[in-house]
Structures are given as structure tokens and as C-alpha cells.
mmCIF file of C-alpha atoms in Angstrom:
data_model
loop_
_atom_site.group_PDB
_atom_site.id
_atom_site.type_symbol
_atom_site.label_atom_id
_atom_site.label_comp_id
_atom_site.label_asym_id
_atom_site.label_seq_id
_atom_site.Cartn_x
_atom_site.Cartn_y
_atom_site.Cartn_z
ATOM 1 C CA MET A 109 -31.747 -8.035 25.684
ATOM 2 C CA SER A 110 -32.529 -11.695 26.370
ATOM 3 C CA LYS A 111 -33.154 -13.006 29.879
ATOM 4 C CA HIS A 112 -30.168 -15.347 29.508
ATOM 5 C CA LEU A 113 -27.851 -12.425 28.713
ATOM 6 C CA ILE A 114 -29.227 -10.381 31.631
ATOM 7 C CA LYS A 115 -28.627 -13.244 34.091
ATOM 8 C CA ARG A 116 -25.115 -13.762 32.752
ATOM 9 C CA SER A 117 -24.292 -10.033 33.087
ATOM 10 C CA ALA A 118 -25.624 -10.022 36.655
ATOM 11 C CA LEU A 119 -23.495 -13.065 37.507
ATOM 12 C CA VAL A 120 -20.333 -11.423 36.135
ATOM 13 C CA ALA A 121 -21.075 -8.212 38.044
ATOM 14 C CA SER A 122 -21.628 -10.225 41.236
ATOM 15 C CA VAL A 123 -18.268 -12.001 40.855
ATOM 16 C CA LEU A 124 -16.454 -8.734 40.176
ATOM 17 C CA LEU A 125 -18.138 -7.039 43.157
ATOM 18 C CA SER A 126 -17.234 -9.889 45.498
ATOM 19 C CA GLY A 127 -13.598 -9.585 44.383
ATOM 20 C CA VAL A 128 -13.612 -5.855 45.118
ATOM 21 C CA VAL A 129 -15.129 -6.446 48.575
ATOM 22 C CA ALA A 130 -12.570 -9.151 49.381
ATOM 23 C CA SER A 131 -9.741 -6.917 48.205
ATOM 24 C CA SER A 132 -11.035 -4.017 50.342
ATOM 25 C CA ALA A 133 -11.269 -6.281 53.395
ATOM 26 C CA LEU A 134 -7.663 -7.426 52.895
ATOM 27 C CA ALA A 135 -6.491 -3.822 52.516
ATOM 28 C CA ALA A 136 -8.301 -2.882 55.720
ATOM 29 C CA ASP A 137 -6.595 -5.742 57.586
ATOM 30 C CA ILE A 138 -3.181 -4.694 56.304
ATOM 31 C CA LYS A 139 -3.874 -1.061 57.173
ATOM 32 C CA ALA A 140 -4.898 -2.052 60.693
ATOM 33 C CA GLY A 141 -1.841 -4.301 60.868
ATOM 34 C CA LYS A 142 0.465 -1.392 60.048
ATOM 35 C CA ALA A 143 -0.983 0.532 63.004
ATOM 36 C CA VAL A 144 -0.240 -2.437 65.279
ATOM 37 C CA TYR A 145 3.267 -2.780 63.789
ATOM 38 C CA ASP A 146 4.011 0.910 64.398
ATOM 39 C CA LYS A 147 2.832 0.529 67.980
ATOM 40 C CA ALA A 148 4.362 -2.751 69.121
ATOM 41 C CA CYS A 149 6.467 -4.480 66.456
ATOM 42 C CA PHE A 150 8.773 -1.918 64.818
ATOM 43 C CA ALA A 151 11.392 -1.959 67.596
ATOM 44 C CA CYS A 152 12.517 -5.474 66.615
ATOM 45 C CA HIS A 153 11.227 -6.089 63.109
ATOM 46 C CA LYS A 154 12.485 -2.857 61.561
ATOM 47 C CA SER A 155 16.163 -3.515 62.345
ATOM 48 C CA GLY A 156 16.074 -7.302 62.842
ATOM 49 C CA VAL A 157 16.869 -7.365 66.557
ATOM 50 C CA MET A 158 17.917 -10.809 67.859
ATOM 51 C CA GLY A 159 17.226 -12.380 64.452
ATOM 52 C CA ALA A 160 13.676 -11.024 64.065
ATOM 53 C CA PRO A 161 12.543 -11.097 60.402
ATOM 54 C CA LYS A 162 12.894 -7.585 58.997
ATOM 55 C CA VAL A 163 9.860 -5.836 57.605
ATOM 56 C CA GLY A 164 10.091 -5.736 53.802
ATOM 57 C CA SER A 165 12.596 -8.620 53.587
ATOM 58 C CA LYS A 166 11.251 -11.450 51.419
ATOM 59 C CA ASP A 167 14.247 -13.621 52.305
ATOM 60 C CA ASP A 168 13.373 -13.331 56.007
ATOM 61 C CA TRP A 169 9.641 -13.944 55.688
ATOM 62 C CA SER A 170 9.416 -16.598 52.956
ATOM 63 C CA PRO A 171 10.642 -19.556 55.063
ATOM 64 C CA ARG A 172 8.391 -18.487 57.947
ATOM 65 C CA ALA A 173 5.328 -18.140 55.741
ATOM 66 C CA ALA A 174 6.100 -21.574 54.264
ATOM 67 C CA GLN A 175 5.428 -23.075 57.710
ATOM 68 C CA GLY A 176 1.752 -22.294 57.264
ATOM 69 C CA ARG A 177 -0.771 -19.986 58.869
ATOM 70 C CA GLU A 178 -1.252 -21.928 62.120
ATOM 71 C CA THR A 179 2.470 -22.179 62.948
ATOM 72 C CA LEU A 180 3.169 -18.586 61.938
ATOM 73 C CA LEU A 181 0.387 -17.160 64.118
ATOM 74 C CA ASP A 182 1.166 -19.531 67.003
ATOM 75 C CA HIS A 183 4.717 -18.148 67.195
ATOM 76 C CA ALA A 184 3.414 -14.566 67.077
ATOM 77 C CA LEU A 185 0.733 -15.172 69.717
ATOM 78 C CA ASN A 186 2.663 -17.401 72.115
ATOM 79 C CA GLY A 187 6.267 -16.402 71.435
ATOM 80 C CA LEU A 188 9.301 -18.274 70.162
ATOM 81 C CA ASN A 189 12.942 -17.971 71.261
ATOM 82 C CA SER A 190 13.587 -14.216 71.708
ATOM 83 C CA MET A 191 10.158 -13.301 70.319
ATOM 84 C CA PRO A 192 7.884 -12.474 73.304
ATOM 85 C CA ALA A 193 4.235 -13.486 73.267
ATOM 86 C CA ARG A 194 2.103 -10.923 71.395
ATOM 87 C CA GLY A 195 5.198 -8.779 70.778
ATOM 88 C CA GLY A 196 5.526 -8.115 74.487
ATOM 89 C CA ASN A 197 2.131 -6.363 74.598
ATOM 90 C CA PRO A 198 -0.517 -8.621 76.217
ATOM 91 C CA SER A 199 -3.268 -6.078 75.444
ATOM 92 C CA LEU A 200 -3.108 -6.920 71.723
ATOM 93 C CA SER A 201 -5.947 -9.145 70.543
ATOM 94 C CA ASP A 202 -5.648 -12.186 68.272
ATOM 95 C CA ASP A 203 -6.974 -10.058 65.387
ATOM 96 C CA ASP A 204 -4.352 -7.364 66.099
ATOM 97 C CA ILE A 205 -1.549 -9.928 65.891
ATOM 98 C CA THR A 206 -3.014 -11.515 62.750
ATOM 99 C CA ASN A 207 -3.279 -8.113 61.055
ATOM 100 C CA ALA A 208 0.288 -7.192 62.042
ATOM 101 C CA VAL A 209 1.640 -10.445 60.590
ATOM 102 C CA ALA A 210 -0.406 -9.873 57.420
ATOM 103 C CA TYR A 211 1.079 -6.379 57.095
ATOM 104 C CA MET A 212 4.674 -7.569 57.510
ATOM 105 C CA LEU A 213 4.128 -10.361 54.996
ATOM 106 C CA ASP A 214 2.556 -7.890 52.570
ATOM 107 C CA SER A 215 5.569 -5.578 52.958
ATOM 108 C CA ALA A 216 7.717 -8.493 51.756
ATOM 109 C CA GLY A 217 5.462 -9.213 48.763
ATOM 110 C CA LEU A 218 3.790 -12.219 50.395
ATOM 111 C CA GLU A 219 0.282 -13.065 51.594
ATOM 112 C CA LEU A 220 -0.861 -14.551 54.862
ATOM 113 C CA PRO A 221 -1.405 -18.279 54.129
ATOM 114 C CA ALA A 222 -4.967 -19.553 54.198
ATOM 115 C CA ALA A 223 -6.074 -21.741 57.089
ATOM 116 C CA GLY A 224 -4.474 -25.154 56.750
ATOM 117 C CA GLY A 225 -2.434 -23.983 53.800
ATOM 118 C CA LYS A 226 1.049 -22.789 52.987
ATOM 119 C CA ALA A 227 2.263 -19.454 51.757
ATOM 120 C CA ALA A 228 0.758 -18.094 48.590
ATOM 121 C CA LYS A 229 3.161 -18.445 45.704
ATOM 122 C CA PRO A 230 3.412 -16.219 42.648
ATOM 123 C CA ALA A 231 1.013 -17.243 39.892
ATOM 124 C CA GLU A 232 2.537 -19.713 37.498
ATOM 125 C CA THR A 233 1.940 -19.511 33.756
ATOM 126 C CA LYS A 234 0.115 -22.384 32.102
ATOM 127 C CA ALA A 235 2.221 -24.905 30.258
ATOM 128 C CA GLU A 236 2.391 -24.173 26.566
ATOM 129 C CA ALA A 237 3.063 -26.464 23.680
ATOM 130 C CA PRO A 238 6.773 -26.803 23.024
ATOM 131 C CA LYS A 239 8.031 -24.490 20.316
ATOM 132 C CA PRO A 240 10.717 -25.360 17.847
ATOM 133 C CA ALA A 241 14.158 -24.542 19.176
ATOM 134 C CA ALA A 242 15.430 -21.186 18.005
ATOM 135 C CA ALA A 243 18.864 -20.758 16.580
ATOM 136 C CA PRO A 244 21.430 -20.297 19.346
ATOM 137 C CA ALA A 245 22.186 -16.658 20.052
ATOM 138 C CA PRO A 246 25.749 -15.496 19.541
ATOM 139 C CA ALA A 247 27.897 -15.670 22.637
ATOM 140 C CA PRO A 248 28.022 -12.327 24.469
ATOM 141 C CA ALA A 249 31.268 -10.443 24.495
ATOM 142 C CA PRO A 250 33.317 -11.073 27.621
ATOM 143 C CA VAL A 251 32.705 -8.463 30.314
ATOM 144 C CA ALA A 252 35.662 -7.195 32.256
ATOM 145 C CA LYS A 253 35.395 -8.023 35.926
ATOM 146 C CA ALA A 254 35.257 -5.124 38.330
ATOM 147 C CA PRO A 255 38.359 -4.886 40.470
ATOM 148 C CA ALA A 256 37.908 -6.446 43.883
ATOM 149 C CA GLN A 257 37.235 -3.889 46.589
ATOM 150 C CA LYS A 258 39.938 -3.473 49.140
ATOM 151 C CA PRO A 259 38.930 -4.321 52.711
ATOM 152 C CA LYS A 260 38.144 -1.357 54.899
ATOM 153 C CA ILE A 261 41.008 -0.463 57.172
ATOM 154 C CA GLN A 262 39.974 0.643 60.630
ATOM 155 C CA PHE A 263 42.393 2.987 62.361
ATOM 156 C CA ASN A 264 41.993 1.244 65.691
ATOM 157 C CA ARG A 265 40.627 -2.292 65.667
ATOM 158 C CA LEU A 266 39.501 -1.848 69.285
ATOM 159 C CA MET A 267 37.228 1.057 68.358
ATOM 160 C CA LYS A 268 33.650 0.301 67.338
ATOM 161 C CA GLY A 269 32.696 0.825 63.715
ATOM 162 C CA ARG A 270 29.866 3.128 62.661
ATOM 163 C CA ASP A 271 27.424 0.206 62.369
ATOM 164 C CA GLU A 272 28.026 -0.641 66.033
ATOM 165 C CA TRP A 273 27.209 2.814 67.424
ATOM 166 C CA ASN A 274 24.017 3.159 69.454
ATOM 167 C CA PRO A 275 22.815 -0.456 69.214
ATOM 168 C CA PRO A 276 19.199 -1.410 70.046
ATOM 169 C CA PRO A 277 18.461 -1.776 73.787
ATOM 170 C CA ALA A 278 18.510 -5.566 73.640
ATOM 171 C CA GLU A 279 22.046 -5.514 72.207
ATOM 172 C CA ASP A 280 23.686 -2.682 74.142
ATOM 173 C CA GLY A 281 24.940 -4.822 77.039
ATOM 174 C CA ILE A 282 22.995 -2.647 79.506
ATOM 175 C CA HIS A 283 19.385 -3.757 79.155
ATOM 176 C CA ASP A 284 18.204 -7.295 79.842
ATOM 177 C CA PRO A 285 17.558 -9.048 76.486
ATOM 178 C CA ASP A 286 15.370 -11.624 78.257
ATOM 179 C CA ASN A 287 12.995 -8.940 79.529
ATOM 180 C CA GLU A 288 10.028 -8.461 77.187
ATOM 181 C CA GLY A 289 9.869 -4.766 78.059
ATOM 182 C CA THR A 290 13.331 -4.219 76.557
ATOM 183 C CA TYR A 291 11.938 -4.740 73.054
ATOM 184 C CA MET A 292 9.329 -2.027 73.565
ATOM 185 C CA LEU A 293 12.003 0.647 74.055
ATOM 186 C CA GLN A 294 12.737 2.893 71.098
ATOM 187 C CA PRO A 295 16.104 2.174 69.440
ATOM 188 C CA PRO A 296 18.520 5.105 69.952
ATOM 189 C CA ARG A 297 19.197 5.489 66.242
ATOM 190 C CA GLU A 298 15.530 6.248 65.641
ATOM 191 C CA GLY A 299 15.148 8.530 68.638
ATOM 192 C CA MET A 300 18.254 10.550 67.758
ATOM 193 C CA ALA A 301 17.769 10.682 63.988
ATOM 194 C CA GLY A 302 18.414 14.201 62.697
ATOM 195 C CA PHE A 303 20.401 15.356 65.722
ATOM 196 C CA ALA A 304 23.695 17.225 65.241
ATOM 197 C CA SER A 305 26.490 14.685 64.964
ATOM 198 C CA GLY A 306 29.384 14.407 67.403
ATOM 199 C CA ILE A 307 32.625 12.453 67.400
ATOM 200 C CA SER A 308 32.379 10.552 70.678
ATOM 201 C CA GLY A 309 29.991 8.859 73.070
ATOM 202 C CA ASN A 310 26.615 8.384 71.412
ATOM 203 C CA ARG A 311 27.845 10.475 68.456
ATOM 204 C CA VAL A 312 25.516 13.400 69.166
ATOM 205 C CA ASP A 313 26.590 17.000 69.705
ATOM 206 C CA TRP A 314 24.022 17.826 72.365
ATOM 207 C CA VAL A 315 24.865 21.537 72.599
ATOM 208 C CA GLN A 316 24.258 22.080 68.879
ATOM 209 C CA THR A 317 21.152 19.895 69.016
ATOM 210 C CA LEU A 318 19.743 22.005 71.853
ATOM 211 C CA ASP A 319 20.638 25.274 70.093
ATOM 212 C CA SER A 320 18.900 24.121 66.908
ATOM 213 C CA GLY A 321 15.627 23.516 68.761
ATOM 214 C CA ALA A 322 15.559 19.816 67.854
ATOM 215 C CA ILE A 323 15.088 19.016 71.548
ATOM 216 C CA ALA A 324 13.509 20.922 74.421
ATOM 217 C CA PRO A 325 14.501 19.190 77.667
ATOM 218 C CA ARG A 326 12.324 19.806 80.699
ATOM 219 C CA TYR A 327 14.200 21.832 83.310
ATOM 220 C CA ASP A 328 12.014 20.734 86.210
ATOM 221 C CA ARG A 329 10.679 17.212 86.657
ATOM 222 C CA THR A 330 7.277 18.283 87.986
ATOM 223 C CA ASP A 331 6.833 21.712 86.379
ATOM 224 C CA PRO A 332 6.958 21.618 82.551
ATOM 225 C CA ASN A 333 6.714 25.430 82.358
ATOM 226 C CA LYS A 334 9.725 26.220 84.538
ATOM 227 C CA LYS A 335 12.551 27.914 82.620
ATOM 228 C CA PRO A 336 16.260 27.434 83.376
ATOM 229 C CA PHE A 337 18.366 30.162 84.934
ATOM 230 C CA VAL A 338 21.002 30.543 82.229
ATOM 231 C CA MET A 339 24.244 32.257 83.233
ATOM 232 C CA ASP A 340 26.185 33.525 80.205
ATOM 233 C CA LEU A 341 29.649 33.773 81.750
ATOM 234 C CA ASN A 342 32.930 32.231 80.642
ATOM 235 C CA ILE A 343 35.658 31.333 83.121
ATOM 236 C CA VAL A 344 39.185 31.170 81.683
ATOM 237 C CA ARG A 345 41.788 29.047 83.433
ATOM 238 C CA GLU A 346 45.351 29.710 82.361
ATOM 239 C CA VAL A 347 47.403 26.624 81.634
ATOM 240 C CA LYS A 348 51.159 26.405 81.938
ATOM 241 C CA GLY A 349 53.178 25.472 78.895
ATOM 242 C CA SER A 350 52.084 25.679 75.263
ATOM 243 C CA MET A 351 48.668 24.062 75.700
ATOM 244 C CA PRO A 352 45.784 26.523 75.004
ATOM 245 C CA ASP A 353 43.992 27.901 78.048
ATOM 246 C CA VAL A 354 40.747 26.302 79.257
ATOM 247 C CA VAL A 355 37.452 28.112 78.707
ATOM 248 C CA TYR A 356 34.588 27.000 80.950
ATOM 249 C CA PRO A 357 31.250 28.234 79.486
ATOM 250 C CA HIS A 358 28.526 28.607 82.117
ATOM 251 C CA LYS A 359 25.883 29.131 79.420
ATOM 252 C CA GLN A 360 26.068 25.624 77.925
ATOM 253 C CA HIS A 361 26.142 24.064 81.398
ATOM 254 C CA THR A 362 23.316 26.050 83.000
ATOM 255 C CA GLU A 363 21.035 25.309 80.040
ATOM 256 C CA TRP A 364 21.097 21.719 81.304
ATOM 257 C CA LEU A 365 21.973 21.910 84.987
ATOM 258 C CA ASP A 366 21.080 23.899 88.076
ATOM 259 C CA CYS A 367 23.975 25.673 89.813
ATOM 260 C CA SER A 368 23.583 23.340 92.817
ATOM 261 C CA ASN A 369 24.722 20.398 90.662
ATOM 262 C CA CYS A 370 28.284 21.742 90.747
ATOM 263 C CA HIS A 371 28.468 24.239 93.636
ATOM 264 C CA PRO A 372 29.828 23.933 96.236
ATOM 265 C CA ASP A 373 30.417 20.156 96.401
ATOM 266 C CA ILE A 374 32.399 19.828 93.149
ATOM 267 C CA PHE A 375 33.627 23.378 92.593
ATOM 268 C CA ILE A 376 34.004 25.977 95.345
ATOM 269 C CA PRO A 377 32.687 29.248 93.859
ATOM 270 C CA LYS A 378 35.779 31.254 94.807
ATOM 271 C CA LYS A 379 38.781 32.294 92.730
ATOM 272 C CA GLY A 380 41.841 30.160 93.414
ATOM 273 C CA ALA A 381 39.965 27.705 95.633
ATOM 274 C CA ASN A 382 39.902 24.818 93.140
ATOM 275 C CA GLN A 383 42.978 22.761 92.304
ATOM 276 C CA ILE A 384 42.236 21.123 88.966
ATOM 277 C CA SER A 385 44.550 18.780 87.088
ATOM 278 C CA MET A 386 44.206 16.222 84.327
ATOM 279 C CA ALA A 387 45.144 13.513 86.825
ATOM 280 C CA ALA A 388 42.228 14.501 89.073
ATOM 281 C CA ILE A 389 39.838 14.643 86.123
ATOM 282 C CA LEU A 390 40.894 11.184 84.943
ATOM 283 C CA LEU A 391 40.249 9.889 88.463
ATOM 284 C CA GLY A 392 36.659 11.131 88.209
ATOM 285 C CA GLN A 393 37.090 14.330 90.206
ATOM 286 C CA LYS A 394 36.206 17.933 89.321
ATOM 287 C CA CYS A 395 35.286 17.971 85.583
ATOM 288 C CA GLY A 396 35.658 14.180 85.559
ATOM 289 C CA VAL A 397 32.491 13.808 87.643
ATOM 290 C CA CYS A 398 30.556 14.197 84.377
ATOM 291 C CA HIS A 399 33.008 14.211 81.466
ATOM 292 C CA GLY A 400 33.843 10.715 80.363
ATOM 293 C CA LYS A 401 30.649 9.404 81.968
ATOM 294 C CA VAL A 402 27.576 11.344 80.846
ATOM 295 C CA ALA A 403 29.335 14.092 78.879
ATOM 296 C CA PHE A 404 32.015 14.027 76.181
ATOM 297 C CA PRO A 405 35.338 12.493 77.295
ATOM 298 C CA VAL A 406 38.579 14.326 78.006
ATOM 299 C CA THR A 407 40.060 12.954 74.791
ATOM 300 C CA GLU A 408 38.387 15.882 73.000
ATOM 301 C CA CYS A 409 41.045 18.287 74.239
ATOM 302 C CA LYS A 410 40.198 21.223 71.968
ATOM 303 C CA ARG A 411 36.652 21.527 73.278
ATOM 304 C CA CYS A 412 37.995 22.746 76.624
ATOM 305 C CA HIS A 413 41.490 23.966 75.735
ATOM 306 C CA SER A 414 40.047 26.428 73.246
ATOM 307 C CA LYS A 415 41.743 29.765 73.952
ATOM 308 C CA LYS A 416 45.077 30.155 72.187
ATOM 309 C CA LYS A 417 47.859 31.868 74.042
ATOM 310 C CA LYS A 418 49.194 35.153 72.799
ATOM 311 C CA ALA A 419 52.358 34.793 70.806
ATOM 312 C CA THR A 420 55.366 36.266 72.583
ATOM 313 C CA ALA A 421 58.303 37.794 70.726
ATOM 314 C CA PHE A 422 61.621 35.980 71.132
ATOM 315 C CA LYS A 423 64.302 38.112 72.774
ATOM 316 C CA GLU A 424 68.038 37.487 72.366
#
């Protein structure tokens, strides 16, 4: 083999090796950026809170990347509009933020622009010599248009639709959207994913979720090993008229609460000592201390009025 050929082969190998090294370095940055994203950025950029560009959305990231590297990183480091500086986490370094931005751009099929440059664009094919025009293709057969979809009819326009349930903290009307810490809270939809579904409140059936083992709430704030005193006893309250009788299950309540939460301030533990009515409950008394506030509302009648009355024979 000639010396010229050996030098040429070495040069090609060097170029190929440098490309592999550069590619590995970029992959490492993106991998590190994903770790930063999972730690500090997902709360806003996964669901697009307050207009944040969604991870994986090319439409969201393309116009931002077109502003150039310096502008893009300046907004991430120093904040812009609802975007807090460094994602609300001042402990993140400049490299952490750069890697996180690179990861989110990569998820959208884009690259972090080079210093002083704009966003990388897809490679363009070289111009070719014009070819003679081909014969025009026959016109395609007309395609029947799909029938227009009817608008969804909501039973009660005042009720929130499914997409509005459990909004992110910054949009729930409870947390302060101007507080940087709000964006570090986990969105409820992520935290409650996989829980048994309910038909009211936050749309979770907490009793079924607890029974399934999906959650294991701590019974004592300071002692994680303390077990609840569960009382498996049902109290039946007879109701006048045709409405089914009320069944109060101690088991489901004592799995969450200590007896002192209800006795004796709310319910006197003595037969016949408690006058309970729907009016009192709706005014926030008796069962209404919790139900309709932190437990399912009284509109779910069958969950309490669950014992059917015995049928009585009609006498002439």
C-alpha cells in the first residue's frame, strides 16, 4: 500500500471518528437534559401550562428556535412572561438549562442553534438540472367528503367538561400563578393517573383506590408505622317515605380518620341523640362537615341511601 493511500485512509478514519465523538457528546447532552426536564421542566412543558411550548411539539418550538441560540437560552435562564428564571429552580446551572432546552428541541425534531446562528433546518437537496415535463397525470376520481361531525352536546353547560377536570395548579384558581413555586407542583392528572374513577369532585373513587392498594396514606403524621384502628360496623338510619335507608359504614371512614374527628363534637355516640336532616347537611352540619367539601357531595344520593326498604303487601 502506498504512503499516499495510507495517509488518505487515516484522514478518512479521523473524520469519521470525530463525527462519532461529536454525535456521542450531543447524545450525552440530550440525555442529561432529559434528567433536568424530568426534574424541573415537565410540570409546564408537558401539558403546555400558561402557553409553555409542549415537549415534542414542532409547531411550538420552531418559532422559538428561529430566534437563535442566545435569545432562546436568555429566556430560559432569565425568564420571560410566565416562564420563571431557570424553570423556577435557581440551583440549576447554565449547562443544566442548556441541556434541557436541547432535549426539548430534540424531542420536537430540532437542534439547538449554534452560537450566533438560527435553528438548524432540514437538509435541502441540491438543485438538479430541469427534466423534461412529464405528461400530465389523469385527474383523480372525486373523493366523497366525510360528513361533518355534529357538535358535542353537553347536558349542562354550567358543568365542566372532561378536559377541564383537575387542571394544573397554575390554572386551578387556588394556587398563585405568579408564584414560581406553583409550577414545581405535580399536576393532579399525573399524580392521580391509574386511580379508580369517580363521578364527582376530582373524579377519583378514593375508597376503591385505597382498597386496591394504589395508595397507602400515612395514618399518623410523625409515625409512619402506626396503623389505623379500623372499626367494621355499619349504622343504619331508617328514613321515612320511599327513599332507601341510610347506611353509615364505619370501616371506610376509620380507614382515613380517627374516631375523635367525628365524636363527640359532630356526632354524639348515643342512639337517638343525633337529629340529622338533609337541610342540616346542606348547611354544612353533621355529614355536611365533610361531604360536599372534602368528600363526595350529597348529590350522590345512592352512596348513602343504599339499603332498600322491604316491600310491604297492599291490604284492602
